[in-house]
Short mmCIF file of C-alpha atoms in Angstrom, two decimals:
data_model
loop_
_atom_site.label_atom_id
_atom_site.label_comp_id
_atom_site.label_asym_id
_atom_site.label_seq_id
_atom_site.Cartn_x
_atom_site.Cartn_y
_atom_site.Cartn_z
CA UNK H 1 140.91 162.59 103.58
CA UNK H 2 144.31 163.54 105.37
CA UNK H 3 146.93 160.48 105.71
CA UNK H 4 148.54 159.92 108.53
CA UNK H 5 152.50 160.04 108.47
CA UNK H 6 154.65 156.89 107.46
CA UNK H 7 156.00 156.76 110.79
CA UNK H 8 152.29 156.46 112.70
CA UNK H 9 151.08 154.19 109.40
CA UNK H 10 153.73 151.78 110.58
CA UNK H 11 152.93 152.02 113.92
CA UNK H 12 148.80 151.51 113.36
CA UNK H 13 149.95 148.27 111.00
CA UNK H 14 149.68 145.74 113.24
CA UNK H 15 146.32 146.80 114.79
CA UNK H 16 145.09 146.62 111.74
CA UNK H 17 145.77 143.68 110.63
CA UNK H 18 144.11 142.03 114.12
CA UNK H 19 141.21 143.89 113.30
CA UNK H 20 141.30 142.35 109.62
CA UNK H 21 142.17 138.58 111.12
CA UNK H 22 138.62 139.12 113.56
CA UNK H 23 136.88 140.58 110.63
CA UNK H 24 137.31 137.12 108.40
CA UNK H 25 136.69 135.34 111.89
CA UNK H 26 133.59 137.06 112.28
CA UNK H 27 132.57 136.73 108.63
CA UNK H 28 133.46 132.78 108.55
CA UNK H 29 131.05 131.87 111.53
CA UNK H 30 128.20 134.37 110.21
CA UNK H 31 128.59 133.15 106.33
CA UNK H 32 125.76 130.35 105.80
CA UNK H 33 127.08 127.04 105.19
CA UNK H 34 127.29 125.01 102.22
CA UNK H 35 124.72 122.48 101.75
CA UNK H 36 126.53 118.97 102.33
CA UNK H 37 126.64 117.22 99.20
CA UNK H 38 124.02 114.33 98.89
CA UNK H 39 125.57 111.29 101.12
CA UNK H 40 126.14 108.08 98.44
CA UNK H 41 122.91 105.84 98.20
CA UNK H 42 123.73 101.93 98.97
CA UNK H 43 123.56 101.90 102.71
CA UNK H 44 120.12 100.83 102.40
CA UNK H 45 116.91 99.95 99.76
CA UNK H 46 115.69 103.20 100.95
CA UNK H 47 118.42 105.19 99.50
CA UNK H 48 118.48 103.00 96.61
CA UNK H 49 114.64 103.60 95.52
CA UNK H 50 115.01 107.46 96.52
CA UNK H 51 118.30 107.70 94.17
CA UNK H 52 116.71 106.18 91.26
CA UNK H 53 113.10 107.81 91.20
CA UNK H 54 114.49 111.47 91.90
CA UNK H 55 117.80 110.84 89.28
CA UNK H 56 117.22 107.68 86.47
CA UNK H 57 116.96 109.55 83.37
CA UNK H 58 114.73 107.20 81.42
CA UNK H 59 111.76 107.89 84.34
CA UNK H 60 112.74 111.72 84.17
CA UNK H 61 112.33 111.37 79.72
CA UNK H 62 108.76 109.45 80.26
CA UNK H 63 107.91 112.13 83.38
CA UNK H 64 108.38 115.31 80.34
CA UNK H 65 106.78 113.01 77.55
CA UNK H 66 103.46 112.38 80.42
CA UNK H 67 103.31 116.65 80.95
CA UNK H 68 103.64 117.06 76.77
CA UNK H 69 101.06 114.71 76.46
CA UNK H 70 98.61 116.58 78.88
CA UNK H 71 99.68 119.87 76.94
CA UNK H 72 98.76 118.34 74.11
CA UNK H 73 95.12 117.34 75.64
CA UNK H 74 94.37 120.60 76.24
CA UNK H 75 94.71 121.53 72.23
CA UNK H 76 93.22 119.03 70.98
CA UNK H 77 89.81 120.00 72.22
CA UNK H 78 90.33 123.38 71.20
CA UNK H 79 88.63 125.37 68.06
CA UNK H 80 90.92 125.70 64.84
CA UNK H 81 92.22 129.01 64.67
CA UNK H 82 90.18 131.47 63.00
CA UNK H 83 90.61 133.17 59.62
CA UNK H 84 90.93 136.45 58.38
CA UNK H 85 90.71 137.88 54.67
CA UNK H 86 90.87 141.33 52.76
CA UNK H 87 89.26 141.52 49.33
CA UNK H 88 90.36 144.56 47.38
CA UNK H 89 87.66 144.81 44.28
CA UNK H 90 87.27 147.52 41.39
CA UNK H 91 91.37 148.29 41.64
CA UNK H 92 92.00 150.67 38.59
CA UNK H 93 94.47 149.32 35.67
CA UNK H 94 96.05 152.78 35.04
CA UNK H 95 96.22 153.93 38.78
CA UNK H 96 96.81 150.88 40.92
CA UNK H 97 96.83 151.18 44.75
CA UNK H 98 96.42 149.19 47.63
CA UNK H 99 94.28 152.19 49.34
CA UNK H 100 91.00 151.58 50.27
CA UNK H 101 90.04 154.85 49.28
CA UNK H 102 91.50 154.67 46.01
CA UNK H 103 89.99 151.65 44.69
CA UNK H 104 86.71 150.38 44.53
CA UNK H 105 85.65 148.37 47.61
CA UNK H 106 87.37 146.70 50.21
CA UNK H 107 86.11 143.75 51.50
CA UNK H 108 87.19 142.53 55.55
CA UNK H 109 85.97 139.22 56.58
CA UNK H 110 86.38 136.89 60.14
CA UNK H 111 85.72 132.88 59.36
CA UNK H 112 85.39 130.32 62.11
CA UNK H 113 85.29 126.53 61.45
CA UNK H 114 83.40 124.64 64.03
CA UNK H 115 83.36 120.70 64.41
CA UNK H 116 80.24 119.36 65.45
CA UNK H 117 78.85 116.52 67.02
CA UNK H 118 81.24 115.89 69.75
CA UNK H 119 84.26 115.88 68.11
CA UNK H 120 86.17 118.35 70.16
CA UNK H 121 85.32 116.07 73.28
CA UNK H 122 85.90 112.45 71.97
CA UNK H 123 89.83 114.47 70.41
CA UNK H 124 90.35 115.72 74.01
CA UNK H 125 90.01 112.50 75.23
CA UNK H 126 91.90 110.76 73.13
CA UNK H 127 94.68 112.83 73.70
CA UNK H 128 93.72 112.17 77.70
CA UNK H 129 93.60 108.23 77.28
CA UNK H 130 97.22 108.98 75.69
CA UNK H 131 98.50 110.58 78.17
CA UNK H 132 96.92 108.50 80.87
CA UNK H 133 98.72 105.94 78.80
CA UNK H 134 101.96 107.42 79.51
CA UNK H 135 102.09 108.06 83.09
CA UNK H 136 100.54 104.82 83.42
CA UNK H 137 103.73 103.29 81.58
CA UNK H 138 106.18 105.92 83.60
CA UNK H 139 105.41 104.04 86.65
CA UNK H 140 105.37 100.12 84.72
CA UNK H 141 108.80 101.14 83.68
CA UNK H 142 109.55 102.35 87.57
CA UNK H 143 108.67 99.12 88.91
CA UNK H 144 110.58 97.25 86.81
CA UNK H 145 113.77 99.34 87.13
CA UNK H 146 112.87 99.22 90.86
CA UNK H 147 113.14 95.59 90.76
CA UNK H 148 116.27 95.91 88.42
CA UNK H 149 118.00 97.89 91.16
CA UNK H 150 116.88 96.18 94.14
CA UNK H 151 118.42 92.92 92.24
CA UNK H 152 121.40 94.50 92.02
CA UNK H 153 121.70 95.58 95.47
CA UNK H 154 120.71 92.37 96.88
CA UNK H 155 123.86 90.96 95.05
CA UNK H 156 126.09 93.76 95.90
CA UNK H 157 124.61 93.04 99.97
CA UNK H 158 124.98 89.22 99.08
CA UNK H 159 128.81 90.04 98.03
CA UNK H 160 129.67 92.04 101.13
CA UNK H 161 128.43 89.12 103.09
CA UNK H 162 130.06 86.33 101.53
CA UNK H 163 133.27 87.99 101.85
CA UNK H 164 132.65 88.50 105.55
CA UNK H 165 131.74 84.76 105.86
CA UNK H 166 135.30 83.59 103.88
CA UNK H 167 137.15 86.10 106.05
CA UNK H 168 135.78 84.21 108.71
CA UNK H 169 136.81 80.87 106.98
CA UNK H 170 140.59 82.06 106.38
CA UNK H 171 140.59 83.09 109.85
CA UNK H 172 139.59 79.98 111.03
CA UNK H 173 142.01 77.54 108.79
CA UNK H 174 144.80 80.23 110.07
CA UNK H 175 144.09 79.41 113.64
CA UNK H 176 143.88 75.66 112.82
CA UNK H 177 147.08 75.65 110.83
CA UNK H 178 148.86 77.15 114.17
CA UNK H 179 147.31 74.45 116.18
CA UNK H 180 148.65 71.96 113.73
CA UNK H 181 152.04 73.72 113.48
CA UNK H 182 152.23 73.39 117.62
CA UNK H 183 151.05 69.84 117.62
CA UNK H 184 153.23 69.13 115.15
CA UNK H 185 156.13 70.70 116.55
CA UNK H 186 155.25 68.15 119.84
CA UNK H 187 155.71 65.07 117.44
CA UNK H 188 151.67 64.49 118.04
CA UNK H 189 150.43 64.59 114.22
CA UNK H 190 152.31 64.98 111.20
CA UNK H 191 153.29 67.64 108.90
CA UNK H 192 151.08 67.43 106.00
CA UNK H 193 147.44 68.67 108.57
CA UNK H 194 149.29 72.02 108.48
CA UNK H 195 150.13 71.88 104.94
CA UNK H 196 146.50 70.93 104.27
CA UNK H 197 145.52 74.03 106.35
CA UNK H 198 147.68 76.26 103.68
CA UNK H 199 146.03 74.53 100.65
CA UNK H 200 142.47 75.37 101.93
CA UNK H 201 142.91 78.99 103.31
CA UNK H 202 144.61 79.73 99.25
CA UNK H 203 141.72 78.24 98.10
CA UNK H 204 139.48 80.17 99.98
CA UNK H 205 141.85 83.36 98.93
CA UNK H 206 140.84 82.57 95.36
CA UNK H 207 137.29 82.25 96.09
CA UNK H 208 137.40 85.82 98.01
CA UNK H 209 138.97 87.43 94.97
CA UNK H 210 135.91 86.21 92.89
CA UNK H 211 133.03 86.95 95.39
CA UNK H 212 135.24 91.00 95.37
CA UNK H 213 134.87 90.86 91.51
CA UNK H 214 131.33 89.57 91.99
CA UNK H 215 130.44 92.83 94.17
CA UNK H 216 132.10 95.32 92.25
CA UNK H 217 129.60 94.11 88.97
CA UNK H 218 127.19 94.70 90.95
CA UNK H 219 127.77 97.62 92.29
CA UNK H 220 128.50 99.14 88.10
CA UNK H 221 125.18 97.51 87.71
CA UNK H 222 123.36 99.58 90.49
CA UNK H 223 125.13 102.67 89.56
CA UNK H 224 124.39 102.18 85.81
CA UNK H 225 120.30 101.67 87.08
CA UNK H 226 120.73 104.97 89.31
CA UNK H 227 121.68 106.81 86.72
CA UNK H 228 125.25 107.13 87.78
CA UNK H 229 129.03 106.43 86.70
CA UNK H 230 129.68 103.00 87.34
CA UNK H 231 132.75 103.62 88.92
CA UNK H 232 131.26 105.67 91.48
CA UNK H 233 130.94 105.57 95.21
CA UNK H 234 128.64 103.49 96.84
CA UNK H 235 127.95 103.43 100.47
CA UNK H 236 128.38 99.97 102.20
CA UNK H 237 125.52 98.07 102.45
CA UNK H 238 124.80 98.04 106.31
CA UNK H 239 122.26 95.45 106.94
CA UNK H 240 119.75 92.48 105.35
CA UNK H 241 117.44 94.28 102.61
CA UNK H 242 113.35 93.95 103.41
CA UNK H 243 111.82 93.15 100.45
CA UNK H 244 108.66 91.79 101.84
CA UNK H 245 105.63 91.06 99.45
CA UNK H 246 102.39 92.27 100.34
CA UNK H 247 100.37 89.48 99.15
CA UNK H 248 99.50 86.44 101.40
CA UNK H 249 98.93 83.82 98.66
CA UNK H 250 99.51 83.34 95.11
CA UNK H 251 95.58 83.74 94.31
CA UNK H 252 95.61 86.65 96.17
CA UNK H 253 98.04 88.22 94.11
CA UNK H 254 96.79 87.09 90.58
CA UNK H 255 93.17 88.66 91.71
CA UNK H 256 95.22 91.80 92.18
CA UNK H 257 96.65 91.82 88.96
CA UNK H 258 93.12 90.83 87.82
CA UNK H 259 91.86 93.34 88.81
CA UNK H 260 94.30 96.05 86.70
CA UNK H 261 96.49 96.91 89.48
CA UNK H 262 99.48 97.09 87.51
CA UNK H 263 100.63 100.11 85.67
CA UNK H 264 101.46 98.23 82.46
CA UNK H 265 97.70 97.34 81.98
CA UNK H 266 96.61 100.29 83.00
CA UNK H 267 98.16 101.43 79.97
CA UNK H 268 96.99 98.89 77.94
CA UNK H 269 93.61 99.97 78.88
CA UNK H 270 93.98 103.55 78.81
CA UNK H 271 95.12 102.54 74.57
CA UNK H 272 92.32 100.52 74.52
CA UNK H 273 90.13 103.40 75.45
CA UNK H 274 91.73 105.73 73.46
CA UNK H 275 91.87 103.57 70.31
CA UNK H 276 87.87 102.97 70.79
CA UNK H 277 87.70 107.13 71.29
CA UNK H 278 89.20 107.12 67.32
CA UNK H 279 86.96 104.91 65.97
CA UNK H 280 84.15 106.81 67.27
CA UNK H 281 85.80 110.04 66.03
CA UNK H 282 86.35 108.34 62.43
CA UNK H 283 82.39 107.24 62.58
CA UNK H 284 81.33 110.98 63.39
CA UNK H 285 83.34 112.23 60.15
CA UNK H 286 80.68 111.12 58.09
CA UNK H 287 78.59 114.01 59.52
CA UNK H 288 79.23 117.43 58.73
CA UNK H 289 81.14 120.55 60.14
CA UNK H 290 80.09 124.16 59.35
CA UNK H 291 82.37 127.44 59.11
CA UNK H 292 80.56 130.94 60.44
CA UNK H 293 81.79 133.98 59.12
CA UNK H 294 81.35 137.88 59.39
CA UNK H 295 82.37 140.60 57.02
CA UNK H 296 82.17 144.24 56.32
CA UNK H 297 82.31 146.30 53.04
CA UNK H 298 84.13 149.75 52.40
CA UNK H 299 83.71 152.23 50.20
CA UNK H 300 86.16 154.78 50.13
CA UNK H 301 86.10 156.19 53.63
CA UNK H 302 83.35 154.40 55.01
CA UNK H 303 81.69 150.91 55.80
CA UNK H 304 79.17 150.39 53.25
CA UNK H 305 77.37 147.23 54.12
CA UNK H 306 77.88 143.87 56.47
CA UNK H 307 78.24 140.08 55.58
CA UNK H 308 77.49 137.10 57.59
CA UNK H 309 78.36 133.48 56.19
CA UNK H 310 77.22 130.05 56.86
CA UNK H 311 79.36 127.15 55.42
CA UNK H 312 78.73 123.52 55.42
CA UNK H 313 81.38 120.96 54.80
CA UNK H 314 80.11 118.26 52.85
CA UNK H 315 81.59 114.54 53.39
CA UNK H 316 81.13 113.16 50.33
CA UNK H 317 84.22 111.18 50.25
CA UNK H 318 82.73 107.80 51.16
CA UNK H 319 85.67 105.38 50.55
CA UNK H 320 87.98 107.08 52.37
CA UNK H 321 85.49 107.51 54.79
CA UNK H 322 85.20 103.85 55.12
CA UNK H 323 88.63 103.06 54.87
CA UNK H 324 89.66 105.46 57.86
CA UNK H 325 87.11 103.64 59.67
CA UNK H 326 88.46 100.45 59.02
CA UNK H 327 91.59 101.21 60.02
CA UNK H 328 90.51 102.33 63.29
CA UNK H 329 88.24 99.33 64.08
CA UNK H 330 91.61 96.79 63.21
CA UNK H 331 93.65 99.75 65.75
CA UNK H 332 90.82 99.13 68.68
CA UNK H 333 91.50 95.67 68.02
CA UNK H 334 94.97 95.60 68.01
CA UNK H 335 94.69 97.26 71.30
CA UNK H 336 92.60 95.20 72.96
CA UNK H 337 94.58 92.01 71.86
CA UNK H 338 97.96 93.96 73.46
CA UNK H 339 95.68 94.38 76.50
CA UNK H 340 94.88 90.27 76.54
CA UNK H 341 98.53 89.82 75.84
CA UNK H 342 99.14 92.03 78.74
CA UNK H 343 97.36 90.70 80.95
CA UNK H 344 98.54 86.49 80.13
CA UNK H 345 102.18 87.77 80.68
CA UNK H 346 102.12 89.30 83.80
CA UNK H 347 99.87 86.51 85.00
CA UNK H 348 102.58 84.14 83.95
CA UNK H 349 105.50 85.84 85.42
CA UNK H 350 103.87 86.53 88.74
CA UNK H 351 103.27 82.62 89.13
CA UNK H 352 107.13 81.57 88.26
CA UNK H 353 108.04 84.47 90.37
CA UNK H 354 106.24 83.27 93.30
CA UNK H 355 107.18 79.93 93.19
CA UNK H 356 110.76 80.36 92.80
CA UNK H 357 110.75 82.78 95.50
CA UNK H 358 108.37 80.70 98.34
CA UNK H 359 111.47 77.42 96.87
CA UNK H 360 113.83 79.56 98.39
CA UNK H 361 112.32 80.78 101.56
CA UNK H 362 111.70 77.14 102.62
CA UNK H 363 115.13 76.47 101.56
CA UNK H 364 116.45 79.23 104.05
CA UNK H 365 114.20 78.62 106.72
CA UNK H 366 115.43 74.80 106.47
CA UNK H 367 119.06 76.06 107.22
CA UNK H 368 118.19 77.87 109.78
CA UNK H 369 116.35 75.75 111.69
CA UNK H 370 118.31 72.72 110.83
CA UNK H 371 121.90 72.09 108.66
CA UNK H 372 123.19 75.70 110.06
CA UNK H 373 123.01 74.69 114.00
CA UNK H 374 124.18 70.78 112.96
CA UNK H 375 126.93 71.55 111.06
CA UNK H 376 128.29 74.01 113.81
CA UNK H 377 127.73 71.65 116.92
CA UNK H 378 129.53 68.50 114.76
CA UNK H 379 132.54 71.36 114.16
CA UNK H 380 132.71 72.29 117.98
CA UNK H 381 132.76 68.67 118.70
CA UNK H 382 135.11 67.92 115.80
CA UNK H 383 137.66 71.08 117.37
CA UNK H 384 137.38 69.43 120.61
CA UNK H 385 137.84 65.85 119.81
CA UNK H 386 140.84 67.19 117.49
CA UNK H 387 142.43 69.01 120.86
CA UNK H 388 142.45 65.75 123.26
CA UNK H 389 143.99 63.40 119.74
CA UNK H 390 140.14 61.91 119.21
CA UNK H 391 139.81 62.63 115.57
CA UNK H 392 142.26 63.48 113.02
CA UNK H 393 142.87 66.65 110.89
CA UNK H 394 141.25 65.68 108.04
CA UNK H 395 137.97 65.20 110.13
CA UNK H 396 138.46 68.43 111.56
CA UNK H 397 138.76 69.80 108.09
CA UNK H 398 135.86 68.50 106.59
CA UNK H 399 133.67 69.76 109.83
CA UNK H 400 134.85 73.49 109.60
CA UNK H 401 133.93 73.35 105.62
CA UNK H 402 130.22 71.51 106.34
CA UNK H 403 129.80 74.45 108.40
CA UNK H 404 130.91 77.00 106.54
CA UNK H 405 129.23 75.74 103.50
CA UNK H 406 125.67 75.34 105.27
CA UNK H 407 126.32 79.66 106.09
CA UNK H 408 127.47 79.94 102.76
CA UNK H 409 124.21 78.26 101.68
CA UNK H 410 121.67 80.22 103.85
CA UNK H 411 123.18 83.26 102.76
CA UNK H 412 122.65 82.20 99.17
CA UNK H 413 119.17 81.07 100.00
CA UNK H 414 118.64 84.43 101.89
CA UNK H 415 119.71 86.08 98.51
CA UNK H 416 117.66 83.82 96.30
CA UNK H 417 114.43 84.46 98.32
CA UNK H 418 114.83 88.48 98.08
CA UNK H 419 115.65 87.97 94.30
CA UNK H 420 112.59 86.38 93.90
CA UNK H 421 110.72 88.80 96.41
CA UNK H 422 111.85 91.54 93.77
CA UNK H 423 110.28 89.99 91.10
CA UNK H 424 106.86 88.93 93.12
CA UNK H 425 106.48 92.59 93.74
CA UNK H 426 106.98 94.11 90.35
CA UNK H 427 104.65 92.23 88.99
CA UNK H 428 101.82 92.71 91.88
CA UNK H 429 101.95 95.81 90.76
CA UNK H 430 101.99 98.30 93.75
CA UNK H 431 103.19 101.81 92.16
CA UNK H 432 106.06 103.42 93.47
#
């Protein structure tokens, strides 16, 4: 290739270097973009439930132990492996060797043990029931981390709110502190309704400093149930969480869990069923298995004869026999005891669950409908009267905090009735 002079290189340099700067252009807009990294979960349930069942680790560990377990199923109905033997016979003492042709016959035989009796099947599905077992108690442990992290969340939502309300409350004293400070300036009340006004909005300072403390826990606490560092990100939560439950009565929802909806007694049945697959495994012991076999004899260069073998096992070890039996008769009932156990538990739960959460729905829907709207008319009346010199500051006062404490209290009530919707619906027992 022939290079151009310095003189036209330096005169080329700076089209080159625009047709390098629209190169990268061109290469920038035609490059595919990078993925966005996953936006921080918290704005929502939604994004709570999606974070944790994709990324908890404890789910993920009982996920790989459910898919060993089915590996496993699959080999434990299989045959043992087979056997293979070589008998070297007539090998001379003064001219040992390993050849067949040397010595004086080789023996090559193929054994096979086979159980009988259906033991293959009832150690296939023992392994199943095991496994069944485990996915059943992958998704008993999702509900209740589920419920963990919606707990959380409701507090870190409850948090956010409660600040917003005391915000509102230090705004409030503020402006009635500068309504003080004006009427006081006009000789009309005296000095101590503004001072008053100070006192209350610090107090209410100190109470915002424990409701941000309050939120940040529970935010570590969310993080630390998503699998996350608990001082990462979360998004703000942006509106009221809908936990509803899906049963319409608290008989209604015990018949559900009657009826083994619940992943946790699923799995107590599934170990029921696979304990009772043992003992009917230990029973068939007592009869035997054979062994099949093939061989073939050489003689120097060539096969000489066949074999064929038939080999019975013969369980004559009675007492251990028994004793292996016994053990899995007390393991089927140790099972179905759990299962009992199980099923008294949940029961139990459910009904304290679902009476502490319908306690505090009535409790909200009283506020609503009654102590919220009061205690906001009597403050609006209380402002007013306080404006025209009708009621003093101390009135005034106690008004604004009625109010502010009946909001307070329906938010509380509000959080109380989704802590206890959390609960109710964990233990009905819809899977995730």
């Amino acid at each position: 290739m022939r290079l151009p002079p310095p003189g036209d290189a330096l005169r080329i340099a700076p089209t080159v270097r625009r047709w390098l700067a629209l190169s990268c252009l061109l290469l920038a807009f035609c490059a595919p973009a990078r993925p966005a990294d996953d936006p921080p979960p918290g704005a929502d349930l939604a994004s709570v439930r999606a974070w944790l069942l994709q990324h908890n680790p404890e789910l993920r560990a009982r996920a790989a132990d459910a898919e060993a377990a089915r590996a496993q199923a699959v080999a434990a109905g299989s045959l043992p492996n087979p056997t293979v033997g070589i008998s070297l016979q007539g090998i001379s003492p003064d001219h040992p060797s390993p050849l067949p042709a040397n010595i004086g016959s080789t023996s090559y035989q193929l054994r096979q043990r086979i159980p009988l009796w259906g033991k293959r099947g009832l150690a296939r599905g023992i392994a199943e029931q095991n496994a069944n077992a485990l996915d059943a108690g992958r998704d008993a442990a999702a509900l209740t981390l589920l419920a963990q992290a919606e707990t959380a969340y409701v507090r870190y939502w409850h948090a956010g709110q409660a600040l917003r309300l005391v915000d509102e409350r230090i705004a409030l004293l503020q402006a009635l502190e500068e309504i003080a400070g004006v009427r006081y300036a006009l000789g009309m009340v005296p000095q101590q309704d503004a001072i008053r006004a100070q006192v209350l909005t610090t107090r209410a300072q100190g109470q915002r400093i424990a409701l941000e403390e309050t939120g940040s826990e529970a935010g570590m606490l969310l993080n630390l149930l998503l699998g996350r560092r608990a001082d990462a990100a979360l998004a703000p939560a942006a509106q009221v969480p809908q936990l509803a439950v899906a049963s319409a009565t608290l008989g209604e929802a015990l018949a559900k869990l009657d009826n083994g909806a619940h992943p946790a007694l699923q799995a107590a049945q599934a170990q029921v069923a696979a304990a009772q697959d043992a003992l009917r495994l230990r029973q068939r012991e007592r009869w035997p298995d054979i062994s099949v076999g093939v061989g073939a004899m050489q003689r120097g260069h060539r096969i000489d004869g066949f074999d064929l073998m038939l080999e019975v096992e013969l369980p004559l070890q009675r007492r251990a026999l028994a004793a292996r039996e016994r053990e899995a008769r007390r393991l089927e009932e140790a099972a179905q005891a759990r299962a009992e156990a199980q099923q008294t538990s949940l029961g139990g739960q459910l009904g304290v669950a679902w009476a502490q959460w319908r306690s505090a729905r009535r409790q909200r829907e009283l506020l609503a409908s009654t102590r919220m709207p009061q205690a906001e008319a009597n403050y609006r009346s209380a402002l007013a009267s306080y404006q025209v010199g009708d009621v003093d500051f101390n009135a005034l006062l106690d008004a604004l905090a009625e109010w502010q404490d009946a909001r307070l209290a329906h938010l509380d009530a509000t959080r109380d009735e989704l802590l206890g919707a959390a609960s109710v619906r964990a233990l009905e027992g819809d899977a995730p």
